C-alpha cells in the first residue's frame, strides 16, 4: 500500500474549463490509498522519524488530526507494525472515525483543534499523552518539516510534469499549510510567474494574517470546513510562496459542490467545495491561455453523514439542496 501513495492523476475538467473559458484540471488526491493528500505527509513523517531514530518497531504513532492524516498514518502503521493513537476534534466526520477504528487505531475525541495552547485541543491532548507514554512518537504535522517536504518532492513535481509546465495557477485548501507550502515552493522555483492561491475557512485567522499581517480577534466560532482553516499559525505554513488567499464559508462551499455535481461525475470532499468557491471568486481575472490546477484533497465519500446527508443539510440551513437530494433519490 505504501508504494501506492502519490502519482495521482491530473484530470482535465471539461465542465469547469468551458464554464470559465480556460484550462482547468483537478489534481485527484482522493486517488491515494487512504483517499486523501495526507497519505503523503504521513509516510514522509514516519520515514523521517525512523531515520532520526525517533521511531522504532512496536512504538505508538500519535497525531492530532481532522482525520485524513490519521487515516494515512493508520494504514501505514498497520503495514509497518506500529501502534497508533489519534486525537480528533468533535467536528471530524463519523466516516473518518469509523475507518480509523477499523484499522485498529485508538481514537480520542477532543473539544477542538483550536490552538496548541488550549488544553482541550487535539494538539495539547496528543502532547500530554506522549509525555506519559514514553514509547510514542508525536508526528506534530503543524510543526514537522517532513509534512511540506512530501509535497515539495512529490505533489509539486507531479503537477509540473503532468501539466508539461503549462500550469499558471495552483489552488488548494490550507490547514497545516503543508500542501500549499511544498507545492507552491516547487512551482515557484520552476516558474516564479505561477500564481499560488490558498483557500481558508470562515472562522480561521490565516486569511487576515496573510493580508493584514495580524491576527484578528480569535472568536469561539469553529472552522466549519473540515481540514482547512486554523486559529493559530502553523510553522509549516510558508506565507512567502502564496500570492492570494480566499476565505470561504460552509454555505459557499456547499453551494459550489451541489452546482458542480449537477454537471460532473466527481464527488468532491468538503474542502474541495471551498476550492471550487475560490475558483468561482477568482474567475473574472482568468484568461483563455490560463491553466488552473485545483487540488481536491479528499473524496465526498468521507462526508456522507455531512454535506451529502439530508439531516445535516437541514441542521446547517442548506435547505436549497434538500430538494435536489429528494429529487435524485425519489
Ligand atoms: C480534506 C482536507 N483538505 C485540505 C487540507 C489541508 O491540507 P494541508 O494540511 O496540507 O494544508 C486537509 C488537511 O488535513 C484536509 O484533510
Short mmCIF file of C-alpha atoms and ligand atoms in Angstrom, two decimals:
data_model
loop_
_atom_site.label_atom_id
_atom_site.label_comp_id
_atom_site.label_asym_id
_atom_site.label_seq_id
_atom_site.Cartn_x
_atom_site.Cartn_y
_atom_site.Cartn_z
CA UNK A 1 0.00 0.00 0.00
CA UNK A 2 2.87 2.40 0.80
CA UNK A 3 4.17 2.16 -2.80
CA UNK A 4 0.73 3.27 -3.98
CA UNK A 5 0.98 6.70 -2.35
CA UNK A 6 1.34 9.62 -4.76
CA UNK A 7 1.40 9.78 -8.56
CA UNK A 8 -2.26 10.73 -8.58
CA UNK A 9 -3.80 11.85 -11.87
CA UNK A 10 -4.13 15.40 -13.09
CA UNK A 11 -7.55 15.32 -14.77
CA UNK A 12 -8.72 17.86 -17.36
CA UNK A 13 -12.18 19.08 -16.35
CA UNK A 14 -14.44 19.82 -19.31
CA UNK A 15 -17.31 21.38 -17.35
CA UNK A 16 -15.17 23.90 -15.44
CA UNK A 17 -12.95 24.64 -18.47
CA UNK A 18 -15.98 25.54 -20.58
CA UNK A 19 -17.62 27.46 -17.74
CA UNK A 20 -14.58 29.65 -17.07
CA UNK A 21 -13.16 29.68 -20.62
CA UNK A 22 -9.64 28.42 -19.82
CA UNK A 23 -7.99 25.09 -19.00
CA UNK A 24 -8.92 23.73 -15.58
CA UNK A 25 -7.54 20.46 -14.20
CA UNK A 26 -8.09 18.59 -10.96
CA UNK A 27 -5.20 17.03 -9.04
CA UNK A 28 -7.05 13.95 -7.85
CA UNK A 29 -5.57 13.40 -4.38
CA UNK A 30 -8.53 11.21 -3.42
CA UNK A 31 -6.81 8.51 -5.52
CA UNK A 32 -4.27 7.93 -2.74
CA UNK A 33 -4.83 4.64 -0.86
CA UNK A 34 -6.13 6.47 2.22
CA UNK A 35 -8.27 8.58 -0.15
CA UNK A 36 -6.56 11.87 0.66
CA UNK A 37 -3.49 14.03 0.05
CA UNK A 38 -2.49 13.41 3.67
CA UNK A 39 -1.07 9.96 2.89
CA UNK A 40 1.92 11.86 1.50
CA UNK A 41 2.95 13.68 4.71
CA UNK A 42 2.02 10.55 6.69
CA UNK A 43 4.68 8.36 5.06
CA UNK A 44 7.12 11.28 4.88
CA UNK A 45 6.88 11.98 8.65
CA UNK A 46 7.20 8.28 9.52
CA UNK A 47 10.28 7.75 7.33
CA UNK A 48 11.87 10.93 8.67
CA UNK A 49 11.29 9.84 12.30
CA UNK A 50 12.70 6.37 11.58
CA UNK A 51 15.78 7.91 10.00
CA UNK A 52 16.33 10.15 13.01
CA UNK A 53 15.91 7.23 15.42
CA UNK A 54 12.73 8.67 16.95
CA UNK A 55 10.50 5.74 15.96
CA UNK A 56 11.20 2.05 16.37
CA UNK A 57 9.19 -1.15 15.85
CA UNK A 58 6.43 -1.54 18.42
CA UNK A 59 6.21 2.20 19.19
CA UNK A 60 2.97 4.15 19.09
CA UNK A 61 2.48 6.83 16.44
CA UNK A 62 0.47 9.76 17.81
CA UNK A 63 -1.15 12.60 15.87
CA UNK A 64 -3.64 15.44 16.20
CA UNK A 65 -5.70 15.38 13.03
CA UNK A 66 -9.02 16.28 11.45
CA UNK A 67 -8.96 12.63 10.34
CA UNK A 68 -7.19 12.35 7.00
CA UNK A 69 -3.61 12.44 8.30
CA UNK A 70 -4.61 9.94 10.96
CA UNK A 71 -6.06 7.66 8.29
CA UNK A 72 -2.87 7.80 6.25
CA UNK A 73 -0.76 7.13 9.35
CA UNK A 74 -3.11 4.37 10.50
CA UNK A 75 -2.90 2.45 7.24
CA UNK A 76 0.87 2.80 7.02
CA UNK A 77 1.34 1.87 10.69
CA UNK A 78 -0.63 -1.32 10.12
CA UNK A 79 1.72 -2.28 7.32
CA UNK A 80 4.88 -1.37 9.26
CA UNK A 81 3.88 -2.78 12.65
CA UNK A 82 3.37 0.37 14.73
CA UNK A 83 0.58 1.08 17.20
CA UNK A 84 -1.42 4.28 16.76
CA UNK A 85 -3.29 6.75 18.94
CA UNK A 86 -5.07 9.67 17.30
CA UNK A 87 -6.64 12.82 18.70
CA UNK A 88 -9.54 14.09 16.60
CA UNK A 89 -11.80 17.05 17.24
CA UNK A 90 -15.56 16.76 17.72
CA UNK A 91 -16.11 18.14 14.23
CA UNK A 92 -14.44 15.26 12.36
CA UNK A 93 -16.81 13.19 10.26
CA UNK A 94 -18.09 9.90 11.60
CA UNK A 95 -16.80 8.16 8.43
CA UNK A 96 -13.20 9.08 9.28
CA UNK A 97 -13.54 7.96 12.91
CA UNK A 98 -15.14 4.70 11.84
CA UNK A 99 -12.40 3.93 9.30
CA UNK A 100 -9.72 4.60 11.93
CA UNK A 101 -11.30 2.18 14.38
CA UNK A 102 -11.48 -0.44 11.62
CA UNK A 103 -7.72 -0.02 11.15
CA UNK A 104 -7.24 -0.80 14.84
CA UNK A 105 -6.33 2.75 15.91
CA UNK A 106 -7.09 4.18 19.33
CA UNK A 107 -9.05 7.39 18.92
CA UNK A 108 -9.65 10.15 21.47
CA UNK A 109 -12.18 12.83 20.62
CA UNK A 110 -11.20 16.31 21.86
CA UNK A 111 -13.19 19.52 22.29
CA UNK A 112 -11.44 21.42 19.47
CA UNK A 113 -8.34 21.76 17.30
CA UNK A 114 -8.10 25.45 18.05
CA UNK A 115 -4.59 26.02 19.35
CA UNK A 116 -1.69 24.07 20.90
CA UNK A 117 -2.10 26.38 23.92
CA UNK A 118 -5.68 25.31 24.59
CA UNK A 119 -5.51 22.35 27.00
CA UNK A 120 -8.64 20.81 25.43
CA UNK A 121 -7.28 20.94 21.88
CA UNK A 122 -6.23 17.87 19.89
CA UNK A 123 -2.61 19.07 19.87
CA UNK A 124 -2.36 19.67 23.62
CA UNK A 125 -4.04 16.32 24.39
CA UNK A 126 -1.72 14.46 21.97
CA UNK A 127 1.35 16.09 23.50
CA UNK A 128 0.20 15.31 27.05
CA UNK A 129 -0.48 11.68 26.16
CA UNK A 130 3.05 11.31 24.75
CA UNK A 131 4.57 12.69 27.96
CA UNK A 132 3.10 9.82 29.94
CA UNK A 133 3.75 7.20 27.23
CA UNK A 134 7.50 7.15 26.52
CA UNK A 135 7.42 4.66 23.60
CA UNK A 136 5.43 7.06 21.47
CA UNK A 137 6.18 9.48 18.67
CA UNK A 138 4.10 12.63 18.14
CA UNK A 139 4.17 13.43 14.40
CA UNK A 140 3.08 17.04 15.05
CA UNK A 141 2.19 17.77 11.42
CA UNK A 142 1.75 21.52 12.04
CA UNK A 143 5.40 21.86 13.05
CA UNK A 144 7.02 18.98 11.15
CA UNK A 145 9.01 19.96 8.03
CA UNK A 146 8.62 16.44 6.61
CA UNK A 147 4.97 17.41 6.01
CA UNK A 148 5.60 20.14 3.41
CA UNK A 149 8.66 18.28 2.09
CA UNK A 150 6.36 15.46 0.91
CA UNK A 151 4.59 17.96 -1.33
CA UNK A 152 7.79 19.70 -2.43
CA UNK A 153 9.26 16.37 -3.53
CA UNK A 154 6.04 14.68 -4.71
CA UNK A 155 2.88 16.67 -5.44
CA UNK A 156 4.66 19.74 -6.86
CA UNK A 157 6.91 17.88 -9.36
CA UNK A 158 3.96 15.70 -10.43
CA UNK A 159 1.83 18.76 -11.25
CA UNK A 160 4.69 20.37 -13.15
CA UNK A 161 5.35 17.22 -15.18
CA UNK A 162 1.71 16.29 -15.77
CA UNK A 163 0.83 19.80 -16.95
CA UNK A 164 4.00 19.85 -19.10
CA UNK A 165 4.91 23.10 -17.38
CA UNK A 166 1.68 24.78 -18.55
CA UNK A 167 0.22 25.40 -15.05
CA UNK A 168 -0.40 29.12 -14.45
CA UNK A 169 -2.46 28.94 -11.22
CA UNK A 170 -2.45 26.47 -8.32
CA UNK A 171 -5.36 26.47 -5.87
CA UNK A 172 -5.59 24.42 -2.67
CA UNK A 173 -7.08 24.45 0.83
CA UNK A 174 -4.85 25.40 3.78
CA UNK A 175 -4.85 23.55 7.08
CA UNK A 176 -1.34 22.78 8.28
CA UNK A 177 -0.11 24.59 5.16
CA UNK A 178 1.97 21.58 4.14
CA UNK A 179 0.41 21.22 0.69
CA UNK A 180 0.49 24.87 -0.35
CA UNK A 181 3.97 25.46 1.05
CA UNK A 182 5.52 22.38 -0.59
CA UNK A 183 3.76 22.63 -3.94
CA UNK A 184 3.97 26.45 -4.01
CA UNK A 185 7.71 26.47 -3.32
CA UNK A 186 8.36 23.87 -6.02
CA UNK A 187 6.23 25.54 -8.70
CA UNK A 188 7.67 29.00 -7.96
CA UNK A 189 11.15 27.54 -8.35
CA UNK A 190 10.17 26.26 -11.79
CA UNK A 191 8.32 29.41 -12.83
CA UNK A 192 8.01 32.41 -10.47
CA UNK A 193 5.07 33.69 -12.55
CA UNK A 194 2.78 30.88 -11.39
CA UNK A 195 0.04 32.23 -9.09
CA UNK A 196 -0.33 30.22 -5.88
CA UNK A 197 -3.72 30.60 -4.21
CA UNK A 198 -4.65 29.47 -0.70
CA UNK A 199 -8.18 28.72 0.46
CA UNK A 200 -9.13 29.42 4.06
CA UNK A 201 -12.29 28.71 6.03
CA UNK A 202 -14.57 31.19 7.76
CA UNK A 203 -13.66 31.32 11.46
CA UNK A 204 -9.92 30.99 10.70
CA UNK A 205 -7.16 33.56 11.25
CA UNK A 206 -4.99 32.64 8.23
CA UNK A 207 -6.63 34.97 5.69
CA UNK A 208 -6.35 38.01 7.99
CA UNK A 209 -2.75 37.24 8.81
CA UNK A 210 -1.88 36.94 5.11
CA UNK A 211 -3.49 40.26 4.09
CA UNK A 212 -3.10 42.39 7.24
CA UNK A 213 -0.08 40.82 8.94
CA UNK A 214 -2.02 40.48 12.15
CA UNK A 215 -4.39 38.08 13.72
CA UNK A 216 -7.99 39.19 14.02
CA UNK A 217 -9.73 38.70 17.33
CA UNK A 218 -9.95 34.97 17.88
CA UNK A 219 -13.61 34.09 18.12
CA UNK A 220 -15.04 30.92 19.56
CA UNK A 221 -16.68 30.04 16.23
CA UNK A 222 -15.41 26.86 14.62
CA UNK A 223 -13.83 26.46 11.19
CA UNK A 224 -16.72 24.54 9.61
CA UNK A 225 -14.93 23.13 6.54
CA UNK A 226 -13.12 20.00 7.70
CA UNK A 227 -9.35 20.07 7.14
CA UNK A 228 -8.92 23.78 6.38
CA UNK A 229 -8.66 26.99 8.43
CA UNK A 230 -6.83 27.39 11.74
CA UNK A 231 -6.83 29.66 14.76
CA UNK A 232 -3.05 29.61 15.15
CA UNK A 233 -0.08 29.88 12.77
CA UNK A 234 1.50 26.50 11.96
CA UNK A 235 5.26 26.81 11.40
CA UNK A 236 4.95 24.55 8.33
CA UNK A 237 2.88 27.22 6.58
CA UNK A 238 5.12 29.43 4.41
CA UNK A 239 3.15 32.56 3.53
CA UNK A 240 6.06 33.66 1.32
CA UNK A 241 5.09 31.33 -1.53
CA UNK A 242 1.40 32.36 -1.57
CA UNK A 243 0.08 35.12 -3.86
CA UNK A 244 -3.60 35.23 -2.96
CA UNK A 245 -5.95 33.93 -0.28
CA UNK A 246 -9.70 33.39 -0.34
CA UNK A 247 -11.86 32.85 2.71
CA UNK A 248 -14.87 30.62 2.15
CA UNK A 249 -17.98 29.92 4.23
CA UNK A 250 -19.52 26.47 4.55
CA UNK A 251 -22.53 27.80 2.64
CA UNK A 252 -20.37 28.88 -0.30
CA UNK A 253 -18.56 25.53 -0.33
CA UNK A 254 -21.79 23.52 -0.23
CA UNK A 255 -23.38 25.67 -2.97
CA UNK A 256 -20.39 25.13 -5.25
CA UNK A 257 -20.36 21.38 -4.59
CA UNK A 258 -24.02 20.93 -5.49
CA UNK A 259 -23.69 23.10 -8.56
CA UNK A 260 -20.64 21.08 -9.63
CA UNK A 261 -22.14 17.60 -9.11
CA UNK A 262 -25.09 18.57 -11.26
CA UNK A 263 -22.67 18.74 -14.20
CA UNK A 264 -19.74 16.47 -13.31
CA UNK A 265 -19.10 12.90 -12.20
CA UNK A 266 -16.70 13.85 -9.38
CA UNK A 267 -17.96 13.67 -5.78
CA UNK A 268 -15.85 16.35 -4.07
CA UNK A 269 -14.92 16.40 -0.39
CA UNK A 270 -15.89 19.42 1.75
CA UNK A 271 -12.61 21.32 1.30
CA UNK A 272 -12.72 20.69 -2.46
CA UNK A 273 -16.01 22.64 -2.42
CA UNK A 274 -14.09 25.54 -0.85
CA UNK A 275 -11.52 25.27 -3.66
CA UNK A 276 -14.36 25.41 -6.20
CA UNK A 277 -15.71 28.52 -4.47
CA UNK A 278 -12.29 30.22 -4.65
CA UNK A 279 -12.17 29.39 -8.37
CA UNK A 280 -15.56 30.99 -8.82
CA UNK A 281 -14.43 34.13 -6.94
CA UNK A 282 -11.23 34.50 -9.00
CA UNK A 283 -12.80 33.58 -12.34
CA UNK A 284 -13.23 37.17 -13.60
CA UNK A 285 -9.44 37.53 -13.74
CA UNK A 286 -8.80 34.37 -15.78
CA UNK A 287 -7.65 34.46 -19.41
CA UNK A 288 -8.13 31.81 -22.16
CA UNK A 289 -4.48 30.65 -22.05
CA UNK A 290 -4.53 30.07 -18.30
CA UNK A 291 -4.22 26.58 -16.85
CA UNK A 292 -5.64 26.39 -13.35
CA UNK A 293 -4.83 23.33 -11.23
CA UNK A 294 -7.29 22.67 -8.39
CA UNK A 295 -6.20 20.26 -5.67
CA UNK A 296 -9.05 18.02 -4.49
CA UNK A 297 -7.63 16.87 -1.15
CA UNK A 298 -10.11 14.08 -0.47
CA UNK A 299 -13.32 12.40 -1.58
CA UNK A 300 -17.01 13.03 -0.95
CA UNK A 301 -17.50 9.53 0.46
CA UNK A 302 -15.83 10.84 3.64
CA UNK A 303 -18.79 13.20 4.12
CA UNK A 304 -21.89 11.10 3.51
CA UNK A 305 -23.02 11.96 7.04
CA UNK A 306 -22.40 15.68 6.42
CA UNK A 307 -22.64 17.59 3.14
CA UNK A 308 -24.32 14.67 1.35
CA UNK A 309 -26.81 13.98 4.14
CA UNK A 310 -30.31 15.48 4.29
CA UNK A 311 -30.48 15.87 8.09
CA UNK A 312 -27.11 17.64 8.13
CA UNK A 313 -28.21 19.95 5.32
CA UNK A 314 -31.36 20.84 7.26
CA UNK A 315 -29.49 21.34 10.53
CA UNK A 316 -26.93 23.61 8.84
CA UNK A 317 -29.55 25.52 6.85
CA UNK A 318 -28.51 24.45 3.37
CA UNK A 319 -32.18 23.79 2.61
CA UNK A 320 -31.94 24.66 -1.05
CA UNK A 321 -30.11 21.38 -1.76
CA UNK A 322 -32.51 19.11 0.10
CA UNK A 323 -34.98 19.28 -2.76
CA UNK A 324 -32.29 18.16 -5.16
CA UNK A 325 -31.36 15.21 -2.93
CA UNK A 326 -35.00 14.19 -2.66
CA UNK A 327 -35.45 14.53 -6.41
CA UNK A 328 -32.35 12.43 -7.08
CA UNK A 329 -33.22 9.66 -4.67
CA UNK A 330 -37.04 9.72 -5.04
C1 LIG B 1 -9.80 17.50 3.44
C2 LIG B 1 -8.59 18.34 3.63
N1 LIG B 1 -8.40 19.38 2.81
C3 LIG B 1 -7.35 20.21 2.97
C4 LIG B 1 -6.42 20.01 3.97
C5 LIG B 1 -5.29 20.97 4.14
O1 LIG B 1 -4.05 20.44 3.75
P1 LIG B 1 -2.73 20.94 4.48
O2 LIG B 1 -2.77 20.42 5.88
O3 LIG B 1 -1.62 20.36 3.69
O4 LIG B 1 -2.75 22.42 4.48
C6 LIG B 1 -6.59 18.91 4.83
C7 LIG B 1 -5.66 18.69 5.93
O5 LIG B 1 -5.86 17.86 6.79
C8 LIG B 1 -7.69 18.05 4.65
O6 LIG B 1 -7.88 16.99 5.45
#
